[in-house]
CSV table of C-alpha atoms and ligand atoms in Angstrom, one decimal:
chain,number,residue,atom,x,y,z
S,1,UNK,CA,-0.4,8.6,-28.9
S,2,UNK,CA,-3.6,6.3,-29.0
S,3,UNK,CA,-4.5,5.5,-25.5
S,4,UNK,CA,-6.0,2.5,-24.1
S,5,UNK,CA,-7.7,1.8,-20.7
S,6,UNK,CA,-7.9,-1.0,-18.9
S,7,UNK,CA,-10.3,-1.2,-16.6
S,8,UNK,CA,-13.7,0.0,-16.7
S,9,UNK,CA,-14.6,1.1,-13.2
S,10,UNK,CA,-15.1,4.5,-11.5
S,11,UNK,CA,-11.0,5.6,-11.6
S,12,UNK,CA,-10.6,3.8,-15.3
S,13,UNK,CA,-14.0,5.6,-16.6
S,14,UNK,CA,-12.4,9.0,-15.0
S,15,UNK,CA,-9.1,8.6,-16.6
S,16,UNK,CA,-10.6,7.6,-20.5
S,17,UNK,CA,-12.4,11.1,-20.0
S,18,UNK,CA,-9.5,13.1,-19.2
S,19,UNK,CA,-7.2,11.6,-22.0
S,20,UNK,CA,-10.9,12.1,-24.4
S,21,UNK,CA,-10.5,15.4,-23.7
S,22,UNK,CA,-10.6,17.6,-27.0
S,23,UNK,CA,-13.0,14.6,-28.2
S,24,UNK,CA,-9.4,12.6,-28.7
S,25,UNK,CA,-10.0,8.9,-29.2
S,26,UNK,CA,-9.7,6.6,-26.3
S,27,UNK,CA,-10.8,2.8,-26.2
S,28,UNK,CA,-11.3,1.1,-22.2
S,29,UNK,CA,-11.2,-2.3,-21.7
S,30,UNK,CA,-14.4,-3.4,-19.4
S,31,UNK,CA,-14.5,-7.1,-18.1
S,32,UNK,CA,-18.0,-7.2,-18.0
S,33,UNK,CA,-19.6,-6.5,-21.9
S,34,UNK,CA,-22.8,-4.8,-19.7
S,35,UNK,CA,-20.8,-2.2,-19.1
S,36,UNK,CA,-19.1,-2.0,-22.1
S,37,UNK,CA,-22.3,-1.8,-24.3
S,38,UNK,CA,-23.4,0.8,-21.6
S,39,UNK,CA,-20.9,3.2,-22.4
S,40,UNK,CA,-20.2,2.4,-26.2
S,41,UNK,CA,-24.6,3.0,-26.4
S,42,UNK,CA,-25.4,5.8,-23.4
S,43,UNK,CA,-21.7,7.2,-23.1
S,44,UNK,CA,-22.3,6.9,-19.3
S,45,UNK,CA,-21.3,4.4,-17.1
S,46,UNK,CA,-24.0,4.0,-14.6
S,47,UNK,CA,-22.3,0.9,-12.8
S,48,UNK,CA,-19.3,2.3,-11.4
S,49,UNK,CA,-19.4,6.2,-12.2
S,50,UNK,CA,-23.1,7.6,-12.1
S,51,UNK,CA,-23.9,10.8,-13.1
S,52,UNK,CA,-21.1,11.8,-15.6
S,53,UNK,CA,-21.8,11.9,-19.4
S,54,UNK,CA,-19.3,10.5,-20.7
S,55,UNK,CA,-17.3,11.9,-24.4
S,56,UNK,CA,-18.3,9.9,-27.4
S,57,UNK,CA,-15.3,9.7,-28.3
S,58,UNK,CA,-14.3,6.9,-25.4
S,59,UNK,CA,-15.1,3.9,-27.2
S,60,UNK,CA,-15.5,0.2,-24.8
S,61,UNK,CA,-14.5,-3.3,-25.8
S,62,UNK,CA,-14.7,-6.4,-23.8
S,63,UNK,CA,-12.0,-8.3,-26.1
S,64,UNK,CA,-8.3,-7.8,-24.7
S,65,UNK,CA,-7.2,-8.1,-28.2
S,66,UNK,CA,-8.7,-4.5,-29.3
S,67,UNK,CA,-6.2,-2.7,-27.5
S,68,UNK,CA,-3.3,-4.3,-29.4
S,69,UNK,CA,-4.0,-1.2,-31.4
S,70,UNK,CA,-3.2,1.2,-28.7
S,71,UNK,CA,0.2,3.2,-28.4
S,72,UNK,CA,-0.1,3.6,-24.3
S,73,UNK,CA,-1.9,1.2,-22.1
S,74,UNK,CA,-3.6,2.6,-18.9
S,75,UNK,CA,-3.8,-0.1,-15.7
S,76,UNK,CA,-6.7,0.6,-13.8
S,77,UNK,CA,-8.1,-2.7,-12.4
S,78,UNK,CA,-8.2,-3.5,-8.5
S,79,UNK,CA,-3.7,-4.0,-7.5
S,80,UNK,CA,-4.6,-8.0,-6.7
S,81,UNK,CA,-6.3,-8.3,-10.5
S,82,UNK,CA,-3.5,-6.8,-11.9
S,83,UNK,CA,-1.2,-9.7,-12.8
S,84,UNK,CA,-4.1,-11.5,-14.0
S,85,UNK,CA,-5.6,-9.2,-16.6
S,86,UNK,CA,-2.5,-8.0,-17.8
S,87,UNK,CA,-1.6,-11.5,-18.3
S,88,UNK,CA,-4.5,-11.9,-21.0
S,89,UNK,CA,-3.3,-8.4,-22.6
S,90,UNK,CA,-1.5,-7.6,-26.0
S,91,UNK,CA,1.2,-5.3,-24.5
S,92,UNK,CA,4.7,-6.2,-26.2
S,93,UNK,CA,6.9,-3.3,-25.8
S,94,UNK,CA,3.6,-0.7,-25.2
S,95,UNK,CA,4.4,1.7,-21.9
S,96,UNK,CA,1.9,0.4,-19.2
S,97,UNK,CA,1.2,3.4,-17.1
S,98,UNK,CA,-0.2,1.8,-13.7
S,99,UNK,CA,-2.8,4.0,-11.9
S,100,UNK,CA,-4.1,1.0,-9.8
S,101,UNK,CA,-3.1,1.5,-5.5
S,102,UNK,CA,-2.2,-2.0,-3.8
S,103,UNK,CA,0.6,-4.5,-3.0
S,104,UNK,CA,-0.1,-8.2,-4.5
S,105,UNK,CA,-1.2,-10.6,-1.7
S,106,UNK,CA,1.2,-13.6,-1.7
S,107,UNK,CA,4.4,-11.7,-3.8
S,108,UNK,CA,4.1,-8.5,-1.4
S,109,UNK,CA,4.9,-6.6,-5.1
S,110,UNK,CA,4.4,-3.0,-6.2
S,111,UNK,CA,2.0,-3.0,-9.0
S,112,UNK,CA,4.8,-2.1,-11.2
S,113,UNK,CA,7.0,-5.2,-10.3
S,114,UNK,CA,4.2,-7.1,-11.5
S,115,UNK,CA,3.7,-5.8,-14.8
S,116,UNK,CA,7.7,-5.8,-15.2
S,117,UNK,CA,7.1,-9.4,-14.6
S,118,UNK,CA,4.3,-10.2,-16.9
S,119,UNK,CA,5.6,-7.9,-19.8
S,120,UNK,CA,9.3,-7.5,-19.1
S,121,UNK,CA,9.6,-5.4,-22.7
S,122,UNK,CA,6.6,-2.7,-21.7
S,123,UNK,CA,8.2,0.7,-20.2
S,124,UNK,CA,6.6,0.9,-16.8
S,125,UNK,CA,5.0,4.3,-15.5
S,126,UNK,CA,3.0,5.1,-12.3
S,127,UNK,CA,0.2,7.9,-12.4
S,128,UNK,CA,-0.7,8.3,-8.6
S,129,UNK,CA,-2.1,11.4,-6.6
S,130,UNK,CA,-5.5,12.9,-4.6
S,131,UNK,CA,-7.6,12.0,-7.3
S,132,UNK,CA,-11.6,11.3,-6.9
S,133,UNK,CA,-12.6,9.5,-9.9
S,134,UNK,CA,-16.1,11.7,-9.5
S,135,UNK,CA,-14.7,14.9,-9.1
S,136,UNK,CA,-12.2,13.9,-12.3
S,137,UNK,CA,-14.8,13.3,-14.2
S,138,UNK,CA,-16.7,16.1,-13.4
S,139,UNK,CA,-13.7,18.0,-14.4
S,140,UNK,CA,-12.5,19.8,-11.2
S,141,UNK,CA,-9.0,20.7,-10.6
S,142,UNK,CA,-6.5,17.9,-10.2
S,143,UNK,CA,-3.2,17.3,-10.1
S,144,UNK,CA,-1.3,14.3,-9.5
S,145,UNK,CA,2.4,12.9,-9.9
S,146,UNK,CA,3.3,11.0,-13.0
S,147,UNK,CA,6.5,8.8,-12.2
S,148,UNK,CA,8.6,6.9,-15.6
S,149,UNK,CA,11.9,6.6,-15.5
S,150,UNK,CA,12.4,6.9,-19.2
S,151,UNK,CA,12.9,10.9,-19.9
S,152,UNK,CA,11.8,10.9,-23.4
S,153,UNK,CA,8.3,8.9,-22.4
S,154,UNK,CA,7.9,10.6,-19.2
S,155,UNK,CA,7.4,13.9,-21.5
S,156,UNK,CA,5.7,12.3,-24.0
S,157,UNK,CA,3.1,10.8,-21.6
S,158,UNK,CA,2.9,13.8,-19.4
S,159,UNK,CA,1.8,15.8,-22.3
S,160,UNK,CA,-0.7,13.1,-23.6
S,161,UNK,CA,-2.5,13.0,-20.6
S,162,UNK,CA,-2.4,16.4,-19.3
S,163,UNK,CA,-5.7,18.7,-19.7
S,164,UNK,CA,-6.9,21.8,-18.7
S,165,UNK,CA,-8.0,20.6,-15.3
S,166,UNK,CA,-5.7,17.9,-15.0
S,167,UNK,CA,-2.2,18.6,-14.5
S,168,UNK,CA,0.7,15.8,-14.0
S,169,UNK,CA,4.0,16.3,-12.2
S,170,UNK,CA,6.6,14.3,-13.7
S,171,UNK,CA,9.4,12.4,-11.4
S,172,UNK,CA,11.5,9.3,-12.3
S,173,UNK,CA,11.0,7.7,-9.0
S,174,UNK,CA,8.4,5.4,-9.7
S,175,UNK,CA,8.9,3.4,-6.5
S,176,UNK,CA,8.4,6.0,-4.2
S,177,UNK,CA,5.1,6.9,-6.4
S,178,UNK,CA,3.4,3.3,-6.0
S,179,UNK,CA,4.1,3.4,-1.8
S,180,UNK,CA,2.5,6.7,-0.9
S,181,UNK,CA,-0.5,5.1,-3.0
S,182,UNK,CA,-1.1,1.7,-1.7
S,183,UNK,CA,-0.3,2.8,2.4
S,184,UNK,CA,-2.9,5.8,2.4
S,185,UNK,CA,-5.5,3.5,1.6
S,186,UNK,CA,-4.7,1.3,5.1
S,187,UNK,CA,-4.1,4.6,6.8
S,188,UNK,CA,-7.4,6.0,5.8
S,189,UNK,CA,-8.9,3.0,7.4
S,190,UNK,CA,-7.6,3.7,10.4
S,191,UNK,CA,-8.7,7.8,10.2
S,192,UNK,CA,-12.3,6.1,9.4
S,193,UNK,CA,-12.3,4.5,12.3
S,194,UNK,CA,-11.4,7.3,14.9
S,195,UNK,CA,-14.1,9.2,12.6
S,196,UNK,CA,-16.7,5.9,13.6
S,197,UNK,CA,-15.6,5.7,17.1
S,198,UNK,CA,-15.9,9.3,17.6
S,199,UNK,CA,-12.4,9.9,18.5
S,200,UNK,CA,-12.0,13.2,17.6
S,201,UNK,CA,-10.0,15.6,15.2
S,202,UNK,CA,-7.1,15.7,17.6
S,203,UNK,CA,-6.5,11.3,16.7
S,204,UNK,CA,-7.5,11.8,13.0
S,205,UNK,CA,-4.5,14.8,12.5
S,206,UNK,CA,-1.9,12.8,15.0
S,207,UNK,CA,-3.3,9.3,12.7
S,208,UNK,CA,-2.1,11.4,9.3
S,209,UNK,CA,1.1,12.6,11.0
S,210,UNK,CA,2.2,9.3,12.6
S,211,UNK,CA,1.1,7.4,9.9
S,212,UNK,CA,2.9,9.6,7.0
S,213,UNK,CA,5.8,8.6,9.4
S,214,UNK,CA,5.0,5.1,8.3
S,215,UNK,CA,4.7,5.2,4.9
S,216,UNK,CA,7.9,7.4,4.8
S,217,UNK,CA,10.2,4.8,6.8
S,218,UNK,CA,9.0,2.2,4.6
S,219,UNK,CA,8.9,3.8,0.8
S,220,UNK,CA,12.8,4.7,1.8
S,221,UNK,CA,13.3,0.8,2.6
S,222,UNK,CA,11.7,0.2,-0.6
S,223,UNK,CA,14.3,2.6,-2.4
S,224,UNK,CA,11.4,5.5,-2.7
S,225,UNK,CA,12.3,8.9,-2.2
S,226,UNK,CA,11.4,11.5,1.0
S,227,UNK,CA,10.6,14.5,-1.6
S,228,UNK,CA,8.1,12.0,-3.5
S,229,UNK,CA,6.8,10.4,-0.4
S,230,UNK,CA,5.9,14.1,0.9
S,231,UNK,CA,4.4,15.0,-2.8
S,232,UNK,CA,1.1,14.4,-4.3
S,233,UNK,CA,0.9,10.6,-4.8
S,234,UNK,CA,2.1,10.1,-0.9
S,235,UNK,CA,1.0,13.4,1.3
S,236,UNK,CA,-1.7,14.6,-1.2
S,237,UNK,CA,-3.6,11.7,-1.4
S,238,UNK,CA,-3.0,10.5,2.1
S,239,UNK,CA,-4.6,13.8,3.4
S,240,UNK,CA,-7.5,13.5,0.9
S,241,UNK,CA,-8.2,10.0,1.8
S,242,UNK,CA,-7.9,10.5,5.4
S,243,UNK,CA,-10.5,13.3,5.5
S,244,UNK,CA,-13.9,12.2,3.3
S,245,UNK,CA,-16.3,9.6,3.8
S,246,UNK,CA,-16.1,10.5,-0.3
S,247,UNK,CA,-13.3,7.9,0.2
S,248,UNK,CA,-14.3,4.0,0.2
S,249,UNK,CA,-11.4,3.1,2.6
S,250,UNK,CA,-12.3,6.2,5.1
S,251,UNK,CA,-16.1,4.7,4.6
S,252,UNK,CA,-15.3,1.7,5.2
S,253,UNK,CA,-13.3,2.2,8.7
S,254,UNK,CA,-16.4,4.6,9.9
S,255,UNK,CA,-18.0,0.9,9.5
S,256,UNK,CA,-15.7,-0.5,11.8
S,257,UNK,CA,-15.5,2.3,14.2
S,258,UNK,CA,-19.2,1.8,14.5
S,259,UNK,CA,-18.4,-1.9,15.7
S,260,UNK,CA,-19.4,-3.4,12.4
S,261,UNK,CA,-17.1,-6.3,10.8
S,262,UNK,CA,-14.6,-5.7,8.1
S,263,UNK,CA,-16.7,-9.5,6.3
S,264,UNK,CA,-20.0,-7.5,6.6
S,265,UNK,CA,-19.2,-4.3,5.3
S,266,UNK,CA,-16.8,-5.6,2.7
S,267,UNK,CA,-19.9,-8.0,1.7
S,268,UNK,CA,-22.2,-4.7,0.9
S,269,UNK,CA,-19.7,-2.9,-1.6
S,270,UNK,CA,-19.5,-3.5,-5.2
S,271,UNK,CA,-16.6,-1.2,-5.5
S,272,UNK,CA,-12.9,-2.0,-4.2
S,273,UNK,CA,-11.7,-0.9,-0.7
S,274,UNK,CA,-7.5,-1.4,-1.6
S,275,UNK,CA,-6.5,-0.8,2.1
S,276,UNK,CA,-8.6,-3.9,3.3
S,277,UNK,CA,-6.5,-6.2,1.0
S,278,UNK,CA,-3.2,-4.3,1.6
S,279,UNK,CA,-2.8,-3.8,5.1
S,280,UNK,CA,-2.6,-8.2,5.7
S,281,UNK,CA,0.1,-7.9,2.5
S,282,UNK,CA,2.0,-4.7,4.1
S,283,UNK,CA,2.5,-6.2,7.2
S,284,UNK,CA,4.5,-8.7,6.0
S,285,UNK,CA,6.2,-6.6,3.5
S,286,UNK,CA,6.9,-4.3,7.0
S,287,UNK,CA,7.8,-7.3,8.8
S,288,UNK,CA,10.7,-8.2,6.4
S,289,UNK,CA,12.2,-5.1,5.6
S,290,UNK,CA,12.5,-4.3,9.6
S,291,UNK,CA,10.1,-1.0,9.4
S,292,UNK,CA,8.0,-0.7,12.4
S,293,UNK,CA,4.4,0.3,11.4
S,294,UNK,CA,2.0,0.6,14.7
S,295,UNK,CA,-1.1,2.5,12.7
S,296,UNK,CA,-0.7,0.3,10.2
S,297,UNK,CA,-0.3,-3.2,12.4
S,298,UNK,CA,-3.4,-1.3,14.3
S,299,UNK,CA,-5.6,-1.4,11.1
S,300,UNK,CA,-5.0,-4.8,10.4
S,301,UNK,CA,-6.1,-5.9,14.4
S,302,UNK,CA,-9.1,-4.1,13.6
S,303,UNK,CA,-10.1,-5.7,10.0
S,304,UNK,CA,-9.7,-9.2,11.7
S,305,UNK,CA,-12.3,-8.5,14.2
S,306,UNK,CA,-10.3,-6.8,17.5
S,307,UNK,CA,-12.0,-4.2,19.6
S,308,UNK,CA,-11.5,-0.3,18.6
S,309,UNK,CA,-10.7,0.3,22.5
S,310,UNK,CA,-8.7,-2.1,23.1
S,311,UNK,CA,-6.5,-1.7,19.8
S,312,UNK,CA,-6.4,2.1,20.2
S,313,UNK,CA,-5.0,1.5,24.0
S,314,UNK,CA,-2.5,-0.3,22.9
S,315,UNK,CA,-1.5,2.1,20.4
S,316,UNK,CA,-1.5,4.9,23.1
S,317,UNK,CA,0.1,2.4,25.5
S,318,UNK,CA,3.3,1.9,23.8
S,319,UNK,CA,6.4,3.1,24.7
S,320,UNK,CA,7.2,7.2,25.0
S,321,UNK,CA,9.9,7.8,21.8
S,322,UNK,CA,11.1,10.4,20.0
S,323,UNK,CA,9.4,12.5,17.0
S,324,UNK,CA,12.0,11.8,14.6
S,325,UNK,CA,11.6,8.1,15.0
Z,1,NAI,N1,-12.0,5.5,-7.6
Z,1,NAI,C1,-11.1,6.4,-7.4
Z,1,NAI,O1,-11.3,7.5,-7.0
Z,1,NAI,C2,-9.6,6.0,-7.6
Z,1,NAI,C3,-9.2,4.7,-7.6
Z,1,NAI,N2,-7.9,4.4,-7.8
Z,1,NAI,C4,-7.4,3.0,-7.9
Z,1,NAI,O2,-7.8,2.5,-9.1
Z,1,NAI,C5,-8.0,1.1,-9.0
Z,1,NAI,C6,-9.4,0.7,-9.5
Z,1,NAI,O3,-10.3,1.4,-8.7
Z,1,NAI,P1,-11.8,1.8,-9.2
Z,1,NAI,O4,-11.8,2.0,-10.7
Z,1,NAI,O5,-12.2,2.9,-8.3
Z,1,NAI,O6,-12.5,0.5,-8.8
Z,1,NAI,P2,-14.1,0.1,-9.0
Z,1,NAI,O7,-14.5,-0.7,-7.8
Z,1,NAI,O8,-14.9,1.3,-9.3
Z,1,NAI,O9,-14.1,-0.8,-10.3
Z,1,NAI,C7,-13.3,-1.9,-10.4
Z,1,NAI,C8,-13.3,-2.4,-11.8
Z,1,NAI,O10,-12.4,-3.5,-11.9
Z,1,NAI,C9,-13.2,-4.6,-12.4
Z,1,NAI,N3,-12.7,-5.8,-11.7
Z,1,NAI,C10,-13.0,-6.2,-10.4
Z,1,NAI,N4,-12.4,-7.3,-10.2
Z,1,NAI,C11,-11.7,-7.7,-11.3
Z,1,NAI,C12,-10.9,-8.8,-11.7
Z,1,NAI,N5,-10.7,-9.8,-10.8
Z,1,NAI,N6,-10.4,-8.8,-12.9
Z,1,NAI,C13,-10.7,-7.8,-13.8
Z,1,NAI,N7,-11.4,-6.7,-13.5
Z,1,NAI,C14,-11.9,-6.7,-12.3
Z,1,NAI,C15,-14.7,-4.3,-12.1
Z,1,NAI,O11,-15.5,-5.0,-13.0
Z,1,NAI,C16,-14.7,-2.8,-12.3
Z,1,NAI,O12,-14.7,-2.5,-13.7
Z,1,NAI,C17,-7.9,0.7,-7.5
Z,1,NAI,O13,-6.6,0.2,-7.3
Z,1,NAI,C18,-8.0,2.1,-6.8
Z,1,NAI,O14,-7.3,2.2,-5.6
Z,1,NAI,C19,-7.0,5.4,-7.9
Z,1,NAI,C20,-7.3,6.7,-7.8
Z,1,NAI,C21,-8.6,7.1,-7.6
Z,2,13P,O1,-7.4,6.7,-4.3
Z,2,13P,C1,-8.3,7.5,-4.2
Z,2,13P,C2,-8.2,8.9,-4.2
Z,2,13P,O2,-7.0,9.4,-4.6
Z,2,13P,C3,-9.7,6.9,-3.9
Z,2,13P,O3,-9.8,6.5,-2.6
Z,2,13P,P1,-10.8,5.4,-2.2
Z,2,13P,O4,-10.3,4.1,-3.0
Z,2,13P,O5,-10.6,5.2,-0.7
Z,2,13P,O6,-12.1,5.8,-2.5
């Protein structure tokens, strides 16, 4: 299976050197030819993931119609670029395996519902877990869920992109694999900002565990499952994010627990921060499927501007209720 990448930053970069493992071919798309001719001349790409040599055998293109070669397509562009890239892509009846964490601003659509709308003939699949594009790279241990609901391709692409240090766990419940993704992002703003407002360990655990709450009352709105919600692509990576300034979403709510805006720090970054763009998009995605989301309504007070006292007051003012709720 010749797999293509699109996408050429930090998570795409990490994921063309895990399936280049055992100097297999792989070819990445890169939107800007700079960083395409970096990696085709230096194998390295200094832009978005410094410090890793890359395998020769990861060969970069900057023409959408190169991948039309491919037998698998990897998504890994920022969620709200999604539609728009794949839009320009060759992709027929290729599987499009979606590692890219968001809901799209305006539709309030899982990644995959996108791509199922762009390329209704392409099998859709969702690779999601705790997964640092640097430590990937780097080739530390990984695991992460791989979600298809096709049996025969969800083997097929587990074993293509397994490696020694990176292990996939299949599911079919690819729903419940894009949730846990694109909420830990917001959430991880939030544990950022108790982190900036010096808050303490005590907020940041009851943050995770209140906030886990969240993203499981709304991925079972959504038609995801609890036992996917509480695996690696939901738990895993919520708990990862929520505990590393490693994290650009954590890094970027220690900005605004410092009293720093979300237009200034977003302003600095050349890299994505998904939460900042999901949390407007998941509150009216919470909002119409009746799922109450404090942390996550809390977040979004904060990125437009509101005062970490006062929005973490109102949090602790509300109303007594019970755990299970
Ligand atoms: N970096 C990480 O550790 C991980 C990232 N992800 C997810 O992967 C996705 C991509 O993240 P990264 O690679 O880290 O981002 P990045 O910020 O490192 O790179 C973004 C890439 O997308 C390109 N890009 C930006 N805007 C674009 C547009 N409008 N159209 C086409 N291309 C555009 C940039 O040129 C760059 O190549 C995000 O959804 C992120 O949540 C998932 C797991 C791990
Ligand atoms: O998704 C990630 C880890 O699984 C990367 O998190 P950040 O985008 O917050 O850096």
């Amino acid at each position: 299976m010749k797999i293509g990448v699109i996408g050429a930053g930090a998570w795409g970069t990490a994921l063309a050197q895990v399936a280049a493992h055992g100097a297999r071919p792989v070819r990445i798309w890169a939107r800007d030819p700079a960083v395409a001719e970096a990696i085709n001349t230096t194998h390295a790409n200094p832009l978005y993931l410094p410090n890793i040599a890359l395998s020769p055998s990861i060969e970069a293109v900057s023409d959408p119609a190169a991948m039309a070669e491919m037998d698998a397509l990897l998504v890994v562009t920022p969620a709200q670029a999604v539609g728009a890239v794949l839009a320009t892509m060759p992709v027929g009846s290729k599987p499009l395996v979606l590692c890219s964490k968001g809901i799209e601003a305006g539709t309030r659509r899982l990644v995959g519902e996108v791509a199922r709308a762009i390329h209704p003939g392409a099998p859709i699949a969702v690779l999601s877990g705790p997964t640092f594009a640097h430590e990937v790279a780097a080739g530390l241990p990984t695991a992460v869920t791989l979600a298809c609901e096709e049996p025969d391709l969800r083997k097929a692409l587990s074993a293509r992109i397994a490696a020694p240090h990176f292990r996939p766990y299949a599911t079919d419940d690819v729903t419940g694999a894009e949730i846990g993704g694109a909420i830990k992002n917001v959430l991880a703003i939030g544990c950022g900002v108790v982190e900036g407002a010096g808050l303490g360990q005590n907020a940041r655990a009851a943050l995770i565990a209140r906030g886990f709450a969240e993203m499981t009352r709304f991925g079972l709105a959504r038609g995801g499952r609890a036992e996917t919600l509480a695996g690696l692509s939901g738990l895993g990576d919520l708990v990862l994010t929520c505990s590393s300034t490693a994290s650009r979403n954590f890094s970027l709510g220690v900005g605004l627990g410092q009293g720093r805006s979300a237009a200034e720090l977003l302003a600095d970054r050349r890299t994505v921060a998904e939460g900042a763009f999901t949390a407007p998009v998941l509150r009216q995605a919470a909002a119409e499927a009746g799922v109450d989301m404090p942390v996550c309504e809390a977040v979004c007070r904060l990125l437009d501007g509101a005062a970490v006292g006062e929005v973490i007051g109102a949090l602790l003012a509300r109303p007594l209720k019970a755990e299970g709720t």
